[in-house]
Backbone as JSON, one array per atom type, in Angstrom:
{
  "sequence": "XXXXXXXXXXXXXXXXXXXXXXXXXXXXXXXXXXXXXXXXXXXXXXXXXXXXXXXXXXXXXXXXXXXXXXXXXXXXXXXXXXXXXXXXXXXXXXXXXXXXXXXXXXX",
  "N": [[14.52, -21.32, 2.62], [10.67, -20.23, 3.62], [8.19, -20.07, 1.56], [6.34, -18.37, 2.68], [8.02, -16.43, 3.79], [9.65, -16.04, 1.79], [8.06, -14.61, 0.12], [7.26, -12.08, 1.94], [9.49, -10.92, 2.16], [9.78, -10.1, -0.22], [7.73, -8.66, -0.45], [8.8, -6.28, 1.43], [10.99, -5.51, 0.18], [9.82, -4.46, -2.23], [8.1, -2.27, -1.23], [9.82, -0.79, 0.11], [11.1, 0.21, -2.26], [9.24, 1.3, -3.39], [8.74, 3.57, -1.84], [11.52, 4.57, -1.8], [10.94, 5.42, -4.31], [9.52, 6.89, -4.83], [8.63, 8.55, -2.54], [9.85, 11.29, -1.3], [9.0, 13.29, -3.48], [6.6, 12.07, -4.43], [2.68, 11.81, -4.53], [2.11, 14.3, -4.28], [3.37, 15.44, -1.66], [5.48, 14.42, 0.36], [5.19, 11.31, 1.9], [5.16, 7.96, 3.8], [5.44, 4.63, 3.6], [3.78, 2.94, 5.96], [4.16, 0.33, 7.72], [2.31, -2.66, 8.78], [2.09, -5.52, 8.84], [-0.28, -7.41, 8.54], [-2.31, -10.84, 8.16], [-2.91, -10.19, 5.62], [-1.85, -7.53, 4.54], [1.21, -6.24, 3.73], [1.71, -3.47, 3.9], [1.06, 0.57, 4.02], [0.61, 3.05, 2.39], [-0.03, 7.18, 2.81], [-1.18, 10.09, 0.98], [-2.33, 13.11, 1.89], [-3.3, 15.36, 0.73], [-3.35, 14.52, -2.19], [-4.79, 12.34, -1.63], [-4.63, 9.55, -2.26], [-3.91, 6.17, -1.74], [-1.92, 4.03, -1.3], [-1.6, 0.26, -0.83], [0.15, -2.6, -0.06], [-0.12, -5.76, -0.7], [0.92, -8.98, 1.38], [0.7, -10.91, -0.76], [2.6, -9.48, -2.45], [1.12, -8.33, -4.63], [0.7, -4.59, -5.71], [-1.47, -1.82, -5.02], [-3.24, 0.92, -5.84], [-5.64, 3.81, -4.8], [-7.35, 5.65, -5.89], [-9.04, 9.41, -4.05], [-9.51, 8.6, -1.62], [-10.65, 9.19, 1.67], [-9.25, 11.16, 3.93], [-10.56, 10.11, 6.48], [-11.31, 8.0, 6.05], [-8.63, 6.57, 5.32], [-7.48, 7.21, 8.2], [-9.74, 5.46, 9.34], [-8.74, 2.82, 8.58], [-6.52, 2.55, 9.77], [-6.66, 2.61, 12.36], [-8.46, 0.41, 12.98], [-9.46, -2.81, 14.15], [-9.8, -4.95, 12.74], [-7.79, -4.87, 10.03], [-7.44, -5.81, 7.91], [-10.06, -6.83, 7.01], [-11.43, -4.35, 7.19], [-10.29, -2.83, 5.01], [-11.25, -4.3, 2.95], [-13.98, -4.1, 3.06], [-14.39, -1.66, 3.32], [-12.76, -0.18, 1.49], [-11.63, -1.89, -0.95], [-13.16, -1.75, -4.1], [-14.84, 0.62, -3.36], [-13.54, 2.54, -4.5], [-11.96, 4.35, -6.93], [-9.76, 2.27, -8.45], [-6.0, 1.2, -9.41], [-3.78, -1.28, -10.16], [-0.68, -1.46, -9.86], [1.97, -2.12, -11.29], [4.56, -3.49, -12.4], [7.9, -4.29, -14.3], [10.93, -5.48, -15.48], [13.73, -3.95, -16.63], [14.41, -3.48, -19.68], [17.18, -4.73, -21.9], [19.96, -3.87, -23.27]],
  "CA": [[13.86, -20.41, 3.08], [9.78, -20.83, 3.89], [7.72, -19.3, 0.99], [5.84, -16.78, 3.02], [9.28, -15.58, 3.99], [10.23, -15.03, 0.4], [6.78, -13.31, -0.39], [7.33, -10.95, 3.09], [10.83, -10.04, 2.0], [9.65, -9.48, -1.7], [6.75, -7.26, -0.26], [9.03, -5.35, 1.91], [11.95, -4.82, -0.8], [8.8, -3.22, -3.19], [7.6, -1.07, -0.67], [11.23, 0.0, 0.36], [11.58, 0.65, -3.41], [8.26, 2.66, -3.49], [9.3, 4.41, -1.02], [12.67, 5.33, -2.4], [10.8, 5.96, -5.67], [7.95, 8.16, -4.63], [8.9, 8.75, -0.76], [10.23, 12.7, -1.55], [7.76, 14.19, -4.14], [5.08, 11.36, -4.84], [1.27, 12.15, -5.31], [1.61, 15.54, -3.76], [3.91, 15.64, -0.92], [6.05, 13.43, 1.41], [4.4, 10.03, 2.68], [6.49, 7.03, 4.12], [5.31, 3.5, 4.19], [3.78, 2.17, 7.42], [4.05, -2.08, 8.02], [0.54, -3.23, 9.62], [2.0, -6.89, 9.2], [-1.57, -8.18, 9.0], [-2.42, -11.58, 7.45], [-3.13, -9.88, 4.28], [-1.75, -6.73, 4.03], [2.21, -5.43, 4.64], [2.49, -2.16, 4.36], [0.29, 1.16, 3.67], [1.46, 4.62, 2.21], [-1.26, 7.67, 2.21], [-0.86, 11.1, 0.23], [-3.52, 13.65, 2.14], [-3.17, 16.63, -0.3], [-3.95, 14.07, -3.29], [-6.37, 11.24, -0.9], [-3.84, 8.61, -2.67], [-3.65, 5.53, -0.7], [-1.13, 2.67, -1.85], [-1.89, -1.14, -0.22], [1.67, -3.64, -0.62], [-0.39, -6.8, 0.06], [1.92, -9.98, 1.57], [1.5, -11.85, -1.81], [3.23, -8.71, -3.98], [0.33, -7.2, -5.17], [0.78, -3.39, -5.14], [-3.42, -1.07, -5.45], [-2.83, 2.5, -5.59], [-6.74, 4.07, -4.21], [-7.76, 7.2, -5.9], [-10.09, 10.18, -3.49], [-9.92, 7.82, 0.06], [-10.47, 10.54, 2.55], [-8.33, 11.0, 5.28], [-11.26, 9.72, 7.7], [-11.38, 6.31, 5.73], [-7.3, 6.31, 6.0], [-7.34, 6.89, 9.6], [-10.26, 4.02, 10.0], [-8.12, 1.59, 8.34], [-5.01, 2.74, 10.5], [-7.11, 2.43, 14.11], [-9.53, -0.68, 12.97], [-9.17, -4.0, 14.81], [-9.38, -5.99, 11.79], [-7.24, -3.89, 9.16], [-8.27, -6.82, 6.71], [-11.99, -6.53, 7.33], [-11.76, -2.95, 7.04], [-9.78, -2.92, 3.46], [-12.24, -5.51, 1.86], [-15.68, -4.1, 3.15], [-14.64, 0.03, 2.94], [-11.65, 0.25, 0.67], [-11.91, -2.44, -2.22], [-14.5, -1.52, -4.69], [-15.42, 2.23, -3.2], [-12.44, 3.8, -4.48], [-10.96, 3.92, -8.01], [-8.09, 1.87, -7.87], [-4.95, 1.08, -10.21], [-2.49, -2.14, -9.63], [0.82, -0.75, -9.92], [3.23, -3.24, -12.04], [7.06, -3.77, -12.25], [8.5, -4.93, -15.1], [12.27, -5.71, -15.76], [14.26, -3.07, -17.39], [14.87, -3.54, -20.91], [18.32, -5.2, -21.97], [20.68, -3.1, -23.94]],
  "C": [[11.95, -20.85, 2.87], [9.3, -19.79, 2.1], [6.85, -18.21, 1.34], [6.99, -16.25, 3.34], [9.65, -14.84, 3.11], [9.3, -14.23, 0.03], [7.04, -12.01, 0.58], [8.67, -10.5, 2.5], [10.75, -9.49, 0.96], [8.69, -8.28, -1.06], [7.56, -6.2, 0.56], [10.21, -4.37, 1.24], [11.05, -3.64, -1.52], [8.43, -2.14, -2.47], [8.59, -0.43, -0.01], [11.4, 0.76, -1.34], [10.48, 1.81, -3.92], [8.38, 3.6, -2.86], [10.49, 5.81, -1.45], [12.5, 5.86, -3.61], [10.1, 7.05, -5.73], [7.68, 8.89, -3.45], [9.17, 10.78, -0.61], [9.12, 13.26, -2.29], [6.55, 13.19, -4.69], [3.99, 12.48, -5.09], [0.8, 13.37, -4.09], [1.86, 15.63, -2.12], [5.04, 14.22, -0.33], [5.08, 12.25, 2.07], [5.34, 8.87, 2.34], [5.47, 5.76, 4.29], [4.69, 3.13, 5.85], [3.28, 0.54, 6.94], [3.29, -1.67, 8.58], [1.25, -4.33, 9.77], [0.53, -7.35, 9.41], [-1.46, -9.61, 8.08], [-2.41, -11.27, 5.86], [-2.48, -8.71, 3.47], [-0.1, -6.54, 4.72], [2.29, -4.32, 4.69], [1.21, -0.94, 3.7], [1.1, 2.78, 3.15], [-0.01, 5.57, 2.02], [-0.77, 9.12, 1.94], [-2.22, 11.94, 1.0], [-3.7, 14.67, 1.13], [-3.95, 15.76, -1.69], [-5.14, 12.87, -2.74], [-5.99, 10.32, -1.87], [-3.61, 7.76, -1.6], [-2.89, 3.93, -1.4], [-1.45, 1.37, -0.8], [-0.7, -1.69, -1.09], [0.69, -4.51, 0.09], [0.42, -7.6, 0.09], [2.14, -10.46, -0.08], [2.24, -10.48, -3.32], [2.58, -8.04, -4.69], [0.48, -5.72, -4.65], [-0.59, -2.28, -5.62], [-2.37, -0.06, -5.1], [-4.67, 2.94, -5.7], [-6.73, 5.35, -4.75], [-8.71, 7.96, -4.6], [-10.51, 9.1, -2.29], [-9.84, 9.38, 0.68], [-9.87, 10.5, 3.84], [-9.09, 10.12, 6.48], [-11.3, 7.97, 7.24], [-9.8, 5.68, 5.82], [-7.13, 5.9, 7.71], [-8.25, 5.56, 10.04], [-9.53, 2.87, 9.29], [-7.07, 1.46, 9.0], [-5.42, 2.12, 12.25], [-8.27, 1.0, 14.0], [-8.58, -2.18, 13.31], [-8.84, -5.0, 13.96], [-9.06, -5.15, 10.32], [-7.73, -4.84, 7.95], [-9.39, -6.65, 6.21], [-11.92, -5.25, 6.71], [-11.28, -2.66, 5.09], [-10.76, -3.49, 2.51], [-13.59, -4.57, 1.73], [-15.71, -2.02, 2.94], [-13.48, 0.72, 2.16], [-12.06, -0.23, -0.63], [-13.05, -1.79, -2.97], [-15.09, -0.57, -4.5], [-14.51, 3.04, -3.58], [-12.19, 3.27, -6.0], [-9.92, 3.32, -7.83], [-7.24, 1.4, -8.91], [-4.04, -0.36, -9.78], [-1.45, -1.64, -10.02], [1.52, -2.37, -10.17], [3.94, -2.89, -11.9], [7.12, -4.29, -13.12], [10.04, -4.61, -15.0], [12.81, -4.63, -17.32], [14.66, -3.98, -19.03], [16.26, -4.04, -21.34], [18.88, -4.55, -23.24], [21.56, -4.14, -24.56]]
}
């Protein structure tokens, strides 16, 4: 299997796991990941009520952005170059936190 395919599959599994874990109650209601499949972004999820945006990159990095207005989210979803929009209009403009995952402790 190629490295890029493995990373893509890992990102898909991560997005599915996040959807399962947070999809029903999450940060202010139900929100599902939308797969974008750009060169850098695998998927995004937006919670309208809390204005929280989750971005899953193809390299497996997951970042939550706080206080993202719906207009900015819509701009990302309609931008012809979503990667450039993320870089220019979201990264560094909103409070962010990387979502880290770890293996459960052995019993």
